[in-house]
Coordinates of C-alpha atoms in Angstrom, one line a residue:
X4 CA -6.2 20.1 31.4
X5 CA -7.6 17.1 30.0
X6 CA -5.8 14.1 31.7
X7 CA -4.3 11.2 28.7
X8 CA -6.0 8.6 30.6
X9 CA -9.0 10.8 30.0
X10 CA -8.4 11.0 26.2
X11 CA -7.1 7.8 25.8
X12 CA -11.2 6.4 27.2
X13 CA -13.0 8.6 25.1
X14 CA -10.8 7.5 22.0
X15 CA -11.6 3.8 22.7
X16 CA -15.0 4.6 23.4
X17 CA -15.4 6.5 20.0
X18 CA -14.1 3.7 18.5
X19 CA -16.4 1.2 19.9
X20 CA -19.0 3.2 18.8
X21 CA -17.7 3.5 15.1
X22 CA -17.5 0.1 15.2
X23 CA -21.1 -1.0 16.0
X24 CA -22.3 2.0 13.1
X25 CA -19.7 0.5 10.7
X26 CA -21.1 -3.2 10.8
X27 CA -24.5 -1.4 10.3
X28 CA -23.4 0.4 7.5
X29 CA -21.9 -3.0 6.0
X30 CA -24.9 -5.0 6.5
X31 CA -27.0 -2.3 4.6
X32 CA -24.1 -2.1 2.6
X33 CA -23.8 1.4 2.8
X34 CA -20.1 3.1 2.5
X35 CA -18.0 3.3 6.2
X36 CA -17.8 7.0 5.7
X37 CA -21.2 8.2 6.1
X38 CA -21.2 5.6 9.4
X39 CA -18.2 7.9 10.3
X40 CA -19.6 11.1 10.1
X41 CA -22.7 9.7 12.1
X42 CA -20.7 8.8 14.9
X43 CA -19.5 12.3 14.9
X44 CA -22.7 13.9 14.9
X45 CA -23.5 11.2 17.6
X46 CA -20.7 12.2 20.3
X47 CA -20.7 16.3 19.5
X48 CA -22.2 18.9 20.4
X49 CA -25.4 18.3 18.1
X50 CA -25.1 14.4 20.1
X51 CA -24.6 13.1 23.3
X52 CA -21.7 15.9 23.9
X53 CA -19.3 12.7 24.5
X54 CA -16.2 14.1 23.3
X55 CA -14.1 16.3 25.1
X56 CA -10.4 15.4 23.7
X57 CA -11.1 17.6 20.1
X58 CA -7.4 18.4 20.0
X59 CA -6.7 14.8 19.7
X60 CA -9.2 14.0 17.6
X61 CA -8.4 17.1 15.2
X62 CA -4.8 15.8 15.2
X63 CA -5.6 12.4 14.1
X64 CA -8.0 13.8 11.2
X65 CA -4.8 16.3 10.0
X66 CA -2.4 13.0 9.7
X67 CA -5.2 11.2 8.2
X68 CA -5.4 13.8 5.0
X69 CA -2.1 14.0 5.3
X70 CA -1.7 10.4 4.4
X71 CA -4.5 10.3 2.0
X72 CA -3.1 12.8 -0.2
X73 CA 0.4 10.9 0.4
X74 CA -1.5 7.8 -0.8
X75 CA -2.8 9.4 -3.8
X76 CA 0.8 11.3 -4.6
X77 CA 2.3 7.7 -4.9
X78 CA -0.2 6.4 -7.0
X79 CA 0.4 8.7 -9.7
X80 CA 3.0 7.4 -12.1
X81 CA 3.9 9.4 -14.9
X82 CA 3.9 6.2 -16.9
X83 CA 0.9 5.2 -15.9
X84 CA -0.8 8.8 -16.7
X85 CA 0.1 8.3 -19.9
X86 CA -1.2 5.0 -20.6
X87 CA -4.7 6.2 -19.2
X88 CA -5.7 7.4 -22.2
X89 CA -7.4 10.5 -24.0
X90 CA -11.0 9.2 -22.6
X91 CA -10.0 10.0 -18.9
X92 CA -8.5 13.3 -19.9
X93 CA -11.2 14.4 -22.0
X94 CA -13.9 12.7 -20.2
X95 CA -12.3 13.6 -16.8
X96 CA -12.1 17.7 -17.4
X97 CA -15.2 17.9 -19.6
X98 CA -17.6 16.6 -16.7
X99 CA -15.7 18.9 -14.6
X100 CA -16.2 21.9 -16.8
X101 CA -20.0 20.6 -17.3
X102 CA -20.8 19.7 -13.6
X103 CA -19.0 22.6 -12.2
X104 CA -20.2 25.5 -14.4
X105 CA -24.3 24.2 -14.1
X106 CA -23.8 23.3 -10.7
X107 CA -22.4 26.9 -10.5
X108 CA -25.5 28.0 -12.3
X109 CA -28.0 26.3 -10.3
X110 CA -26.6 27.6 -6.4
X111 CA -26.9 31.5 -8.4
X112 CA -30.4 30.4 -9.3
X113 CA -30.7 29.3 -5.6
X114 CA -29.5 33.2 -4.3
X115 CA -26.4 31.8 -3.0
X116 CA -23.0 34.4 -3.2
X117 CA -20.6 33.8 -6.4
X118 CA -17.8 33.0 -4.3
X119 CA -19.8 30.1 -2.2
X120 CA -21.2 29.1 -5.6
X121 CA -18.2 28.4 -7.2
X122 CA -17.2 26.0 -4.0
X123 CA -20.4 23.9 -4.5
X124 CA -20.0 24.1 -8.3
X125 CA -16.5 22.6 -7.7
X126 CA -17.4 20.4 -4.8
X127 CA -19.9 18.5 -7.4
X128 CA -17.1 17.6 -9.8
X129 CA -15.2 15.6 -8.1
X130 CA -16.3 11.9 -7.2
X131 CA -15.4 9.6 -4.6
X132 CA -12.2 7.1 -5.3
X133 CA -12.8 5.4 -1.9
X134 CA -16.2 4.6 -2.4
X135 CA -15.4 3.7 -6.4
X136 CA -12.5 1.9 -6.3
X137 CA -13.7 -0.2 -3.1
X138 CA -17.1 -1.3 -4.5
X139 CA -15.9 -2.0 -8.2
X140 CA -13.0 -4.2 -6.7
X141 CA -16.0 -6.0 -4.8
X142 CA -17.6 -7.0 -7.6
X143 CA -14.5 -7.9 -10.4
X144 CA -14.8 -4.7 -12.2
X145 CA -12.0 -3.0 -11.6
X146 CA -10.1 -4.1 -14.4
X147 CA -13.2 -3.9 -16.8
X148 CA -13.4 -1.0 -19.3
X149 CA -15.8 0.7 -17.3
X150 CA -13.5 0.5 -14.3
X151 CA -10.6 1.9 -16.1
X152 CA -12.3 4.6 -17.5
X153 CA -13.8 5.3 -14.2
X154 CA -10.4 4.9 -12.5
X155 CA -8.8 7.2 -15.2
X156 CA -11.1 10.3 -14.6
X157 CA -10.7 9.3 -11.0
X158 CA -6.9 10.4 -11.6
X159 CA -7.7 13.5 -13.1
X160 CA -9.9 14.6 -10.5
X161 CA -7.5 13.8 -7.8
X162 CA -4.8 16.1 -9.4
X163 CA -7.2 18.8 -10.1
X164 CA -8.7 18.9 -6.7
X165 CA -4.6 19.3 -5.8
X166 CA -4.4 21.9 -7.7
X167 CA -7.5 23.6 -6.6
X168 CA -6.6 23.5 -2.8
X169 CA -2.9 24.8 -3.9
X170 CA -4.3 27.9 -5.6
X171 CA -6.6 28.8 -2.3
X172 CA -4.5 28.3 0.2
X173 CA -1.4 30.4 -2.2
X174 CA -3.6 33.4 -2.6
X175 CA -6.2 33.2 0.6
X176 CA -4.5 35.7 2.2
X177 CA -3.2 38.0 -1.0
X178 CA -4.8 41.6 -1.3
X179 CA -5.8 43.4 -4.2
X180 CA -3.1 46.2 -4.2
X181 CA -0.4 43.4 -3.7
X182 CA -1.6 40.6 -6.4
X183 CA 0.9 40.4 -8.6
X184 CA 3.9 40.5 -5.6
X185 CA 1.9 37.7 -4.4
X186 CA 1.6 35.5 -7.2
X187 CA 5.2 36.1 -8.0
X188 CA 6.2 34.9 -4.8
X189 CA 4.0 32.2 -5.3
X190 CA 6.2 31.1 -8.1
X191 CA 9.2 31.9 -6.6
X192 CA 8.9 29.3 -3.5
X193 CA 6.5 26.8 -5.1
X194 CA 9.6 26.8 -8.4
X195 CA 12.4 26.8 -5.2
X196 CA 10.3 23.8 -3.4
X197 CA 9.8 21.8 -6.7
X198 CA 13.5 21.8 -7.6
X199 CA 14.9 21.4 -4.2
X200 CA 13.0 18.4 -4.1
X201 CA 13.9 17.4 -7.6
X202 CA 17.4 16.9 -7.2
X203 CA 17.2 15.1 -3.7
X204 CA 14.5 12.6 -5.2
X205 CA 17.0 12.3 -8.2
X206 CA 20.2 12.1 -6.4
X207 CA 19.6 10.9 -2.5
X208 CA 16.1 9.1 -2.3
X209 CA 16.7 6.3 -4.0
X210 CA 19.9 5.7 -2.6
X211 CA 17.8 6.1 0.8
X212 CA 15.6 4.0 -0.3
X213 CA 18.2 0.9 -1.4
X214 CA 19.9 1.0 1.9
X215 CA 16.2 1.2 4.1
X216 CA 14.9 -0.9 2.2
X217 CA 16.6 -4.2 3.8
X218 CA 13.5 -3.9 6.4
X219 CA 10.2 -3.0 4.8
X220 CA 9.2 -1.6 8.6
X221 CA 12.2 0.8 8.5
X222 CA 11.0 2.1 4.6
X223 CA 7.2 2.2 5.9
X224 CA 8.5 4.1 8.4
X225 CA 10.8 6.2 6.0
X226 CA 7.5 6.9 4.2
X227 CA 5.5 8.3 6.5
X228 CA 8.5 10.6 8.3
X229 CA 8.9 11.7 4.5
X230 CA 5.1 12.3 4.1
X231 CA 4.8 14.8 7.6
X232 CA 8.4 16.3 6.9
X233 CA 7.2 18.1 3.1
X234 CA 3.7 18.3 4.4
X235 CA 5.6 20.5 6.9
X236 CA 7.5 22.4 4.7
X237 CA 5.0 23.1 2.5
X238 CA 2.5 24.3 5.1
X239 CA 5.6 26.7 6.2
X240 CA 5.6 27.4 2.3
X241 CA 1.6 28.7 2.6
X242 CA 0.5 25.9 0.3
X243 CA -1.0 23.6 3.1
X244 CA 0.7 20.2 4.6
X245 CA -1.8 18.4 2.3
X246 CA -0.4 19.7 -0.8
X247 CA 3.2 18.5 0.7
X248 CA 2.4 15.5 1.4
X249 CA 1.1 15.0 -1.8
X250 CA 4.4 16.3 -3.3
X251 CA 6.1 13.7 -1.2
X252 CA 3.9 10.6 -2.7
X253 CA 4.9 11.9 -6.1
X254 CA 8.2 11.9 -5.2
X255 CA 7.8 8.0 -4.8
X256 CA 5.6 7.0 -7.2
X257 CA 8.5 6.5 -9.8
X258 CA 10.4 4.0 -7.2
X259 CA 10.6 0.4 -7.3
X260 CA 8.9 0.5 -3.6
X261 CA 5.5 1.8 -3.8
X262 CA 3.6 -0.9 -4.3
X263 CA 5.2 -1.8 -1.2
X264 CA 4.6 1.2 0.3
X265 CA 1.3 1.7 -0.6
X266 CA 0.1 -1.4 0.4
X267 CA 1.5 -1.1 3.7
X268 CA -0.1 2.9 4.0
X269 CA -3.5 2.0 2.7
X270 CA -4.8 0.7 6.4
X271 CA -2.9 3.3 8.0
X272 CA -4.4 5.9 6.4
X273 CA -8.1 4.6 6.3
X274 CA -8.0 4.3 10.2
X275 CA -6.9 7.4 10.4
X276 CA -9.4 8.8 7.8
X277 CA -11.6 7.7 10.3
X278 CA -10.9 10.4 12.5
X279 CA -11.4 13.1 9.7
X280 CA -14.7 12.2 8.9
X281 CA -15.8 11.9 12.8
X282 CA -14.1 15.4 13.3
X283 CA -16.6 16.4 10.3
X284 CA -19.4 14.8 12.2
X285 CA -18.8 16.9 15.1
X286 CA -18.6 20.4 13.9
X287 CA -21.8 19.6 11.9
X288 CA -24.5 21.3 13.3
X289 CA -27.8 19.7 12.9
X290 CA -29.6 23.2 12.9
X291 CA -27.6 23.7 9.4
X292 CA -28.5 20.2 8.2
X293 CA -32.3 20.9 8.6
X294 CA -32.0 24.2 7.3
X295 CA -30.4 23.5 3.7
X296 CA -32.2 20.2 3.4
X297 CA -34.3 21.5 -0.3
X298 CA -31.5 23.1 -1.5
X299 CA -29.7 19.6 -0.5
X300 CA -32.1 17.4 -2.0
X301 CA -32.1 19.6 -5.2
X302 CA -28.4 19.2 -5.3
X303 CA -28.8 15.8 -5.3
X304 CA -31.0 15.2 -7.3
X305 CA -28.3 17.2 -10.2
X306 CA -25.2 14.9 -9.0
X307 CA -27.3 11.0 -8.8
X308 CA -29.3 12.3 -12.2
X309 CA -27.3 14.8 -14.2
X310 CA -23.9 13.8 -13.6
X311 CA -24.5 10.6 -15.0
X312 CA -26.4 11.2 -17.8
X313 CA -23.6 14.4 -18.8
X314 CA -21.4 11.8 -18.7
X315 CA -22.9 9.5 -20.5
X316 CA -23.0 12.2 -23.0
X317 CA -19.4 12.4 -23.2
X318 CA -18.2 8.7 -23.3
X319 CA -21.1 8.2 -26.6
X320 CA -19.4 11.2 -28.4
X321 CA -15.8 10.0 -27.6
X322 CA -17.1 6.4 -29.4
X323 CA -18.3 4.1 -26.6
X324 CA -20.9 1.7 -26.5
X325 CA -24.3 2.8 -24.9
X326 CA -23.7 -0.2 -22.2
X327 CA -19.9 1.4 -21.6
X328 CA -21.3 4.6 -20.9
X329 CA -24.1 3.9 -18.7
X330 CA -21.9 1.7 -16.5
X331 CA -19.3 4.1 -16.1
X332 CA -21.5 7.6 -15.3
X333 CA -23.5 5.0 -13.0
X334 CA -20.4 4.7 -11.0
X335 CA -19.3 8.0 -10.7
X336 CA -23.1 9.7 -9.3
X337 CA -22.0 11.3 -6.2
X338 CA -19.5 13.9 -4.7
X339 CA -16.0 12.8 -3.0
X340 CA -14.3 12.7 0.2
X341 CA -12.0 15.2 -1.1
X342 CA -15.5 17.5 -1.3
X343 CA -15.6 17.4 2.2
X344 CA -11.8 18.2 2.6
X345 CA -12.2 21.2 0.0
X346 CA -15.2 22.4 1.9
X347 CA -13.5 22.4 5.2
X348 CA -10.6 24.0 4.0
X349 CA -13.3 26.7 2.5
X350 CA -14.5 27.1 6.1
X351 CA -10.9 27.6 7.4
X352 CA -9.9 30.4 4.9
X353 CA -13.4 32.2 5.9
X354 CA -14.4 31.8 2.3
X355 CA -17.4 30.1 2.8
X356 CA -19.9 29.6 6.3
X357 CA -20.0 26.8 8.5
X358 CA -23.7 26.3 7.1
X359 CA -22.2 25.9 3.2
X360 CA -20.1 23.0 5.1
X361 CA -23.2 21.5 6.6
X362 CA -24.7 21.5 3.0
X363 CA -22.3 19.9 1.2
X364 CA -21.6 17.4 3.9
X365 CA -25.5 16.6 3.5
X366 CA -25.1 16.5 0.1
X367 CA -22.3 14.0 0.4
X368 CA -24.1 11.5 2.8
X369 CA -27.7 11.6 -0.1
X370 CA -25.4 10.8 -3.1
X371 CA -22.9 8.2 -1.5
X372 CA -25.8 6.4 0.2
X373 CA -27.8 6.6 -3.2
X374 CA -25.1 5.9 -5.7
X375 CA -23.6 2.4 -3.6
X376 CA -26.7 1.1 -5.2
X377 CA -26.6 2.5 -8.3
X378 CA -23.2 0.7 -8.3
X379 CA -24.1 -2.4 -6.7
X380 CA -26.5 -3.0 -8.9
X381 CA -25.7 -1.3 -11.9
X382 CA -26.5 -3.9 -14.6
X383 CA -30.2 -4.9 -13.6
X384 CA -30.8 -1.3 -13.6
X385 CA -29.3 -0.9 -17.0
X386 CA -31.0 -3.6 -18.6
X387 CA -34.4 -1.4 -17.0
X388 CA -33.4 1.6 -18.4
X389 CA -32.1 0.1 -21.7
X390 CA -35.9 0.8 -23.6
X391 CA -35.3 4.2 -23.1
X392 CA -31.8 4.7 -24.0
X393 CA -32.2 4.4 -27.3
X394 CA -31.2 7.8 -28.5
X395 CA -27.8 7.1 -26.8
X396 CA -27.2 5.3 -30.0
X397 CA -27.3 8.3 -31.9
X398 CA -24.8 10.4 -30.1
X399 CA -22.5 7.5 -30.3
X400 CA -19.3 8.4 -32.9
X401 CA -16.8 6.2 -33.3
X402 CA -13.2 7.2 -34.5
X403 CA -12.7 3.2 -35.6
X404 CA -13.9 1.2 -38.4
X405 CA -17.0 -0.4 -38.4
X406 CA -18.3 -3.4 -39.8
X407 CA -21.0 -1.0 -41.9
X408 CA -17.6 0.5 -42.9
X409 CA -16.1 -2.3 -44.5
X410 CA -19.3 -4.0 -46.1
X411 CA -17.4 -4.7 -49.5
X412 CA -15.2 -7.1 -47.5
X413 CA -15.1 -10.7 -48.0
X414 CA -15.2 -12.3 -44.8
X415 CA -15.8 -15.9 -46.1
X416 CA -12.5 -16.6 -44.9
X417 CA -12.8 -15.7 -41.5
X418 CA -12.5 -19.0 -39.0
X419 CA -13.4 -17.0 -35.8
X420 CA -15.2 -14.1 -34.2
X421 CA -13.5 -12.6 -31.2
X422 CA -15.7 -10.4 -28.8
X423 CA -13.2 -9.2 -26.3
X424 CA -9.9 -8.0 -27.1
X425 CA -7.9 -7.2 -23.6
X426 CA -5.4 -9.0 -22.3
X427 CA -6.9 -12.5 -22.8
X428 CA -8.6 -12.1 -26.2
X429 CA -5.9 -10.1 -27.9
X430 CA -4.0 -13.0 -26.3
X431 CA -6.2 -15.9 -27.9
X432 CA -5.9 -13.5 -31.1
X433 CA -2.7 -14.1 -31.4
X434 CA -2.4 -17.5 -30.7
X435 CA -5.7 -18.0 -33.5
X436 CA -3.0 -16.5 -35.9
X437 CA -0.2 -18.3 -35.4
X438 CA -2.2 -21.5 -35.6
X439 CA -3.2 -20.1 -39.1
X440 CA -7.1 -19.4 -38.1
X441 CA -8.2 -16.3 -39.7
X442 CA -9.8 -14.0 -36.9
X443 CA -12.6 -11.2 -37.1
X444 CA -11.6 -9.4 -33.8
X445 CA -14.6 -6.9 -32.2
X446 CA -14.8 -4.8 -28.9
X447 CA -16.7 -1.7 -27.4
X448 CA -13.5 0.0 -26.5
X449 CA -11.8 2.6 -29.6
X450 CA -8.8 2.8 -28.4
X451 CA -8.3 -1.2 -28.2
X452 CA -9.6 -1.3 -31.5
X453 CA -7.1 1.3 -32.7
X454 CA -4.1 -0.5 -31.2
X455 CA -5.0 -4.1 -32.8
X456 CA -6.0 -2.3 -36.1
X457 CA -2.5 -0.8 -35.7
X458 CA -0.9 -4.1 -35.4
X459 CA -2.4 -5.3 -38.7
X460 CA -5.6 -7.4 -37.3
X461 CA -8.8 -7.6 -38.5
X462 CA -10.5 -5.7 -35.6
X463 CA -13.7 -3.6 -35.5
X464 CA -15.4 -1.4 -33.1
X465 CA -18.5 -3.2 -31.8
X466 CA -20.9 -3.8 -29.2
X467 CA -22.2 -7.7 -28.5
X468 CA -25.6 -6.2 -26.8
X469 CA -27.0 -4.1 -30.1
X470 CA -29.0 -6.7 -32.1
X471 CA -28.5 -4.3 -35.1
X472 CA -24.7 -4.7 -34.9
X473 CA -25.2 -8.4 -34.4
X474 CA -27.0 -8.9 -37.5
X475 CA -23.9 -6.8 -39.9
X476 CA -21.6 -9.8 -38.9
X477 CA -20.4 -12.6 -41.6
X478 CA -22.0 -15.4 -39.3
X479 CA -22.5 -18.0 -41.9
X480 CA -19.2 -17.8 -43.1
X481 CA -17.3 -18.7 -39.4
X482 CA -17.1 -21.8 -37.2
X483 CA -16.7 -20.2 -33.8
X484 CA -17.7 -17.8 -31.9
X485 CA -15.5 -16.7 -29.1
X486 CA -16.4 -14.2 -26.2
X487 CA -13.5 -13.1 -23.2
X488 CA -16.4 -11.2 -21.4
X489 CA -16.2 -12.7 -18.3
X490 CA -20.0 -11.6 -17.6
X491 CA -22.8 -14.4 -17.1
X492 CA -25.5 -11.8 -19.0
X493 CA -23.4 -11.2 -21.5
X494 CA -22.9 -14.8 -22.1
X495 CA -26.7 -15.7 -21.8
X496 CA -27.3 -12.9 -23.9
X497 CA -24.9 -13.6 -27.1
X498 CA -26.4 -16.7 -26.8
X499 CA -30.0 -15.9 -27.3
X500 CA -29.2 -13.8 -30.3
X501 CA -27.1 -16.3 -31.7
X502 CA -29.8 -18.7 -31.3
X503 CA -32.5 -15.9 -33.3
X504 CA -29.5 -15.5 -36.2
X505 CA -29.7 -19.5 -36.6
X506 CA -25.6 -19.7 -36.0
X507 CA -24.6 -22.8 -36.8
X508 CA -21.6 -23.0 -35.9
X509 CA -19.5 -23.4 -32.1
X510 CA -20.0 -20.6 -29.5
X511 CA -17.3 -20.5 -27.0
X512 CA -18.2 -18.1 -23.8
X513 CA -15.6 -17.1 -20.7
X514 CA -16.9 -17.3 -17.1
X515 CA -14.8 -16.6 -13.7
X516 CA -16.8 -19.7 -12.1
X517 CA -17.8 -23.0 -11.8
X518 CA -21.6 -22.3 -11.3
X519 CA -22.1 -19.3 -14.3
X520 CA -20.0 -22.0 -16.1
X521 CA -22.9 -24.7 -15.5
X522 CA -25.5 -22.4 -16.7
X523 CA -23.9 -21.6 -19.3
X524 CA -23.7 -25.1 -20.5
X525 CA -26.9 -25.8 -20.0
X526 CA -27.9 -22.7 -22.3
X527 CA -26.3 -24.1 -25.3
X528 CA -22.4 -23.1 -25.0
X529 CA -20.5 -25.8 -26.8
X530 CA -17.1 -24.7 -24.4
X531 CA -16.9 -22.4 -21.4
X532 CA -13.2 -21.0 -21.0
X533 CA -12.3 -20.4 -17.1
X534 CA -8.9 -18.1 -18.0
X535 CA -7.7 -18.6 -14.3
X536 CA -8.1 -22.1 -13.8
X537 CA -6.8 -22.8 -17.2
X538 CA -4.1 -20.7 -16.5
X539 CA -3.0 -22.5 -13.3
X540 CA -2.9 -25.8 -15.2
X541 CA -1.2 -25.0 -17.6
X542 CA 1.4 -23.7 -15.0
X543 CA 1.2 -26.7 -13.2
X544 CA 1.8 -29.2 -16.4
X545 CA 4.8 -26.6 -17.2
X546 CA 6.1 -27.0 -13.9
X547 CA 6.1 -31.1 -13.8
X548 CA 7.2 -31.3 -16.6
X549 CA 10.3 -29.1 -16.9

């Protein structure tokens, strides 16, 4: 019997230990979860043999997936599902259905089993939202078109991989003979669960939730006893306490306190993450890692390479911009934490070996150490690859107008040219209207364009980087030229080919900072619109003066 004292050192000394890897991982800016795994591998078995206390560590990992999946539960509003959009939908399940069935292909072509290449063909789909979300908040790009649309098949991957581990761990244990009794009782308990829980979210949570909600300790609290209690129940169920705890976060979503919530959970759960992706490290064993490395590096190779580039296939056909699409698949180029968690729950069930496990898990730490460059430093290597992208241009279908579309049009009475039309330039829009300026709106997004086209404006699917486009607009005819793309090459850009069009007239360009806003001056922009410091003035003079 291992002492708590005993467990209680080797914890802190684990910890110490993921600490010194983590800052090593930061300064070669490298993602925290492949540190992880390396301190696992470091103090098991395969390592120094530090660890003794596995229980405890295997505990931690358990409520750390249990949280994660709680965390990803109460992100996912129904509202805001629906105001993702057809492009993560479409997008989302047509990569999936792509990715999965060639990577499907590919482990056949490799002599692996059907059943173990269907796990890898489904392991490849999904992509990581920790890694994602973390480095396109980093750099601003969260809210950017690419990070929506990278967000919004994010979404769709998190439910499917959901649904994936429900109909595993439902039917792991059915045999033939007795299918059918065992996907009707399937039904039976998952209905029973579903509508039990139903009416107590609908009648008693919130009322829970009002009276607990006087101390935001006491809701956190709430929260995570609500999280273990259905994961509970719904491993009692046979569905697995991760597919209950994500039932749970759903449950919450719809409340006025996740946000809250969530924001409290999020460093709950990634320290306790931490201890997942160490307890991976441990049961790795290096003998596997060695022994699948081609068919690891081949693997690779398909997610970094072909993922993207299927992708980028989807995004032209659906109508965006070659620069849209690039961006996005760039981002999405490796496999996901829930890979590992769907691989490990493989193991478990005896569906696939402990060597299958060691591949993926290789597989994971190649394409998340890869692709943190490939989204770090996506735009320079756009612009590289840009010469031979061309062909993009001809997959590229837009459902929207075009300005070749509406060639007959007499545009000599338009004032402005709008690149950018989100929340600040449909904004500016708006406010160019009322003021009686006459405004040629243009964006890279179709569904944008739809809306505002919808709303009566003169908008037009676009994209400020193709020369060709540039040269179908009414320049001599307009006195400014406004762009909300808060992007110093963009800017720089736009204003080279303005300069090769001889434009006239004003250019007005939209920076997030003092020093791009310099340079930009210095280029040749006659106005450089910082939306957040204007904003705060603006508030300010409101403020005073009311």
């Amino acid at each position: 019997m291992i002492s708590s004292d005993h467990i209680f050192a080797e914890i802190a000394i684990i910890m110490m230990i993921a600490t010194v890897l983590g800052a090593g991982a930061v300064r070669l800016r490298q993602p925290l979860i492949i540190a992880f795994i390396a301190v696992g591998i470091l103090v098991g078995p395969a390592g120094l043999s530090l660890l003794t206390a596995h229980e405890s560590v295997n505990l931690l990992a358990e409520l750390g997936i249990t949280l994660l999946l709680f965390v990803v539960g109460l992100k996912l509003d129904l509202h805001e599902i629906r105001t993702v959009g057809k492009v993560a939908l479409i997008a989302g399940m047509g990569q999936i259905l792509l990715i999965g069935g060639l990577g499907f292909g590919v482990a056949i072509l490799l002599g692996f089993t059907p059943l173990t290449a269907a796990y890898l063909g489904i392991t490849f789909t999904f992509s990581s939202t920790i890694i994602i979300v973390k480095l396109l908040s980093d750099k601003r790009e969260i809210d950017a078109l690419h990070g929506r649309i990278a967000v919004g098949i994010l979404i769709i991957q998190d439910i499917l991989v959901v649904l994936v581990m429900i109909g595993l761990t439902a039917f792991a244990e059915a045999s033939q003979p007795y299918l059918f009794l065992t996907i009707f009782g399937v039904i039976v308990k998952g209905s029973s669960f579903l509508v039990i829980i139903s009416v107590i979210t609908r009648y008693l949570l919130p009322k829970i939730l009002d009276l607990l909600a006087q101390s935001t300790e006491l809701l956190l609290l709430f929260a995570i006893t609500w999280a273990f209690s259905l994961a509970s129940v719904g491993n009692a169920l046979g569905f697995s306490k991760e597919v209950g705890a994500f039932v749970a976060g759903v449950t919450l979503a719809s409340t006025a306190y996740r946000a809250t919530i969530g924001a409290k959970l999020v460093s709950v759960r990634d320290f306790l993450l931490l201890f997942f992706f160490i307890n991976l490290g441990i049961h790795v064993n290096i003998h596997y890692l060695t022994a699948e490395i081609v068919p690891a590096l081949l693997f690779s190779a398909f997610i970094l390479i072909g993922k993207p580039i299927m992708l980028m296939i989807l995004l032209a056909r659906m109508g965006y911009s070659r620069y849209t699409s690039v961006i996005t698949s760039l981002s999405l180029g490796q496999i996901s934490e829930f890979s590992l968690i769907l691989a490990t729950l493989g193991v478990s069930l005896g569906h696939i070996s402990p060597s299958i496990l060691g591949l993926i898990t290789l597989v994971g730490l190649i394409t998340m150490g890869a692709s943190t460059y490939l989204i770090l430093y996506s735009h320079p290597l756009y612009e590289r690859l840009t010469p031979y992208l061309t062909f993009f241009d001809y997959l590229i279908t837009s459902p929207n107008r075009s300005l070749k579309e509406a060639s007959l049009m007499d545009f000599s009475h338009v004032d402005v040219i709008l690149f950018g039309l989100g929340r600040y330039g449909g904004n500016l829009m708006q406010h160019f209207q009322q003021m009686g300026w006459h405004v040629l709106g243009v964006d890279f997004d179709p569904e944008l364009v739809s809306f505002w086209q919808k709303k009566g404006m003169l908008a037009f699917y676009g994209d400020a980087e193709n020369p060709d486009f540039m040269a179908t607009l009414p320049l001599q005819h307009v006195r400014w030229i406004v762009s909300t793309l808060p992007n110093k090459r963009m800017g720089l850009m736009l204003l080279h080919t303005l300069k090769n069009h001889c434009f006239k007239g004003n250019i007005a360009l939209t920076s997030h900072n003092f020093a791009e806003k310099e340079i930009l001056c210095q280029e040749g922009a006659d106005l450089v619109l910082l939306p957040f410091e204007d904003a705060a003035q603006e508030a300010a003079r409101q403020i005073v003066l009311s």
